[in-house]
């Protein structure tokens, strides 16, 4: 019984993987835990992020410098959201702004705009993304 269930699940997973050809040649990773760049001080707990939960959104919305072909860069890549200083927080080049800016491609920006438009969306409160350590 258990074995047939397992085979059934594996088959279903394979069918899903092949029946849904992705738009791009790059696959999105499974669930991730987002953290501060290496060496930076962290004041908030790491954040869970699921690509599956955001499958309805175009990859290039979040990966906004991506050309659809090359390897996808991390948010804190050179020349991108690298400023981890307190003074730089509001700048578009800050690490913070990548996730909280009032833009529809940041986590908080998108969730807040959608909430305002009364659409089903993700969390907007600090503690819902950064649970108490
Ligand atoms: C809602 C926003 C969002 C969407 C939509 C999205 N991603 Fe991501 N993705 C992220 C975030 C945030 C990271 C973590 C980046 C980091 O570690 O700096 C990430 C990381 C990745 C990485 C790993 C990069 C690395 O070097 O660690 C790949 C590959 C990737 N995404 C592919 C995709 C693909 C393909 C799609 C579309 C099918 C997609 N993503 C859609 C937000 C998104
Ligand atoms: C362009 C809009 C958009 C962006 C950008 C975005 N989200 Fe979301 N998020 C959504 C929507 C829409 C949902 C609701 C999906 C559903 O329930 O069908 C959601 C749901 C969620 C959820 C709850 C469901 C789940 O997947 O666990 C979490 C947590 C979440 N988002 C975290 C994040 C984080 C962290 C980021 C930034 C790295 C981010 N989101 C960026 C639109 C967005
Ligand atoms: C939709 C999810 C989401 C919400 C809501 C959210 N954040 Fe974040 N926050 C992130 C992500 C993703 C990162 C980058 C990963 C990390 O550093 O943990 C981040 C990073 C940070 C950082 C820099 C890293 C650190 O640990 O010091 C600070 C500060 C921060 N958030 C504060 C806040 C505050 C304050 C609020 C409420 C006003 C808030 N966040 C709401 C997702 C969110």
Coordinates of C-alpha atoms and ligand atoms in Angstrom, one line a residue, residues 31-32 34 47-58 61-62 75 98-100 103-112 114 119-123 128-129, ligand 2:
X31 CA 11.8 27.2 -0.8
X32 CA 14.6 29.5 0.3
X34 CA 16.7 34.9 2.7
X47 CA 12.8 35.4 5.9
X48 CA 11.2 32.4 4.3
X49 CA 10.5 32.8 0.6
X50 CA 8.8 30.3 -1.7
X51 CA 9.1 30.5 -5.5
X52 CA 6.2 28.1 -5.8
X53 CA 4.0 30.5 -3.9
X54 CA 4.9 33.2 -6.4
X55 CA 4.6 31.1 -9.6
X56 CA 1.9 33.4 -11.0
X57 CA 4.4 36.3 -11.2
X58 CA 6.8 36.7 -14.1
X61 CA 9.4 41.2 -12.3
X62 CA 11.6 40.3 -9.3
X75 CA 20.0 40.7 -5.0
X98 CA 15.2 45.4 -2.5
X99 CA 12.7 43.9 -0.1
X100 CA 10.8 46.9 1.4
X103 CA 7.9 49.6 -5.6
X104 CA 5.7 46.8 -6.9
X105 CA 8.6 44.5 -7.3
X106 CA 9.8 44.5 -3.7
X107 CA 8.2 42.0 -1.2
X108 CA 6.6 44.7 1.0
X109 CA 5.8 47.1 -1.9
X110 CA 3.9 44.5 -3.9
X111 CA 2.1 43.0 -0.9
X112 CA 1.0 46.4 0.3
X114 CA -2.2 44.4 -3.6
X119 CA -6.4 41.3 -3.7
X120 CA -5.2 38.1 -2.1
X121 CA -1.5 38.7 -1.3
X122 CA 1.4 38.0 1.1
X123 CA 2.3 39.4 4.5
X128 CA 4.9 38.0 9.7
X129 CA 8.1 37.9 7.6
Ligands
LIG2 C1 4.8 41.3 -7.5 C2 4.2 40.9 -6.3 C3 4.9 40.2 -5.2 C4 6.2 40.3 -4.8 C5 7.3 41.2 -5.4 C6 6.4 39.4 -3.7 N1 5.2 38.8 -3.4 FE1 4.9 37.5 -1.8 N2 3.0 37.2 -2.5 C7 2.4 37.8 -3.6 C8 1.1 37.2 -3.8 C9 0.1 37.6 -4.9 C10 0.9 36.3 -2.8 C11 -0.3 35.4 -2.5 C12 -0.2 34.1 -3.3 C13 -1.3 33.2 -3.1 O1 -1.7 33.1 -1.9 O2 -1.8 32.7 -4.0 C14 2.2 36.3 -2.0 C15 2.4 35.4 -0.9 C16 3.5 35.5 0.0 C17 3.6 34.7 1.2 C18 2.6 33.8 1.8 C19 2.5 32.5 0.9 C20 3.8 31.8 0.7 O3 4.2 31.8 -0.5 O4 4.5 31.4 1.7 C21 4.9 35.0 1.7 C22 5.5 34.5 3.0 C23 5.5 36.0 0.8 N3 4.6 36.2 -0.3 C24 6.7 36.5 0.9 C25 7.4 37.3 0.0 C26 8.8 37.7 0.0 C27 9.7 37.4 1.2 C28 9.0 38.5 -1.1 C29 10.3 39.2 -1.5 C30 11.5 38.3 -1.6 C31 7.8 38.5 -1.8 N4 6.8 37.8 -1.2 C32 7.6 39.2 -3.0 C33 3.0 38.8 -4.4 C34 4.3 39.2 -4.3

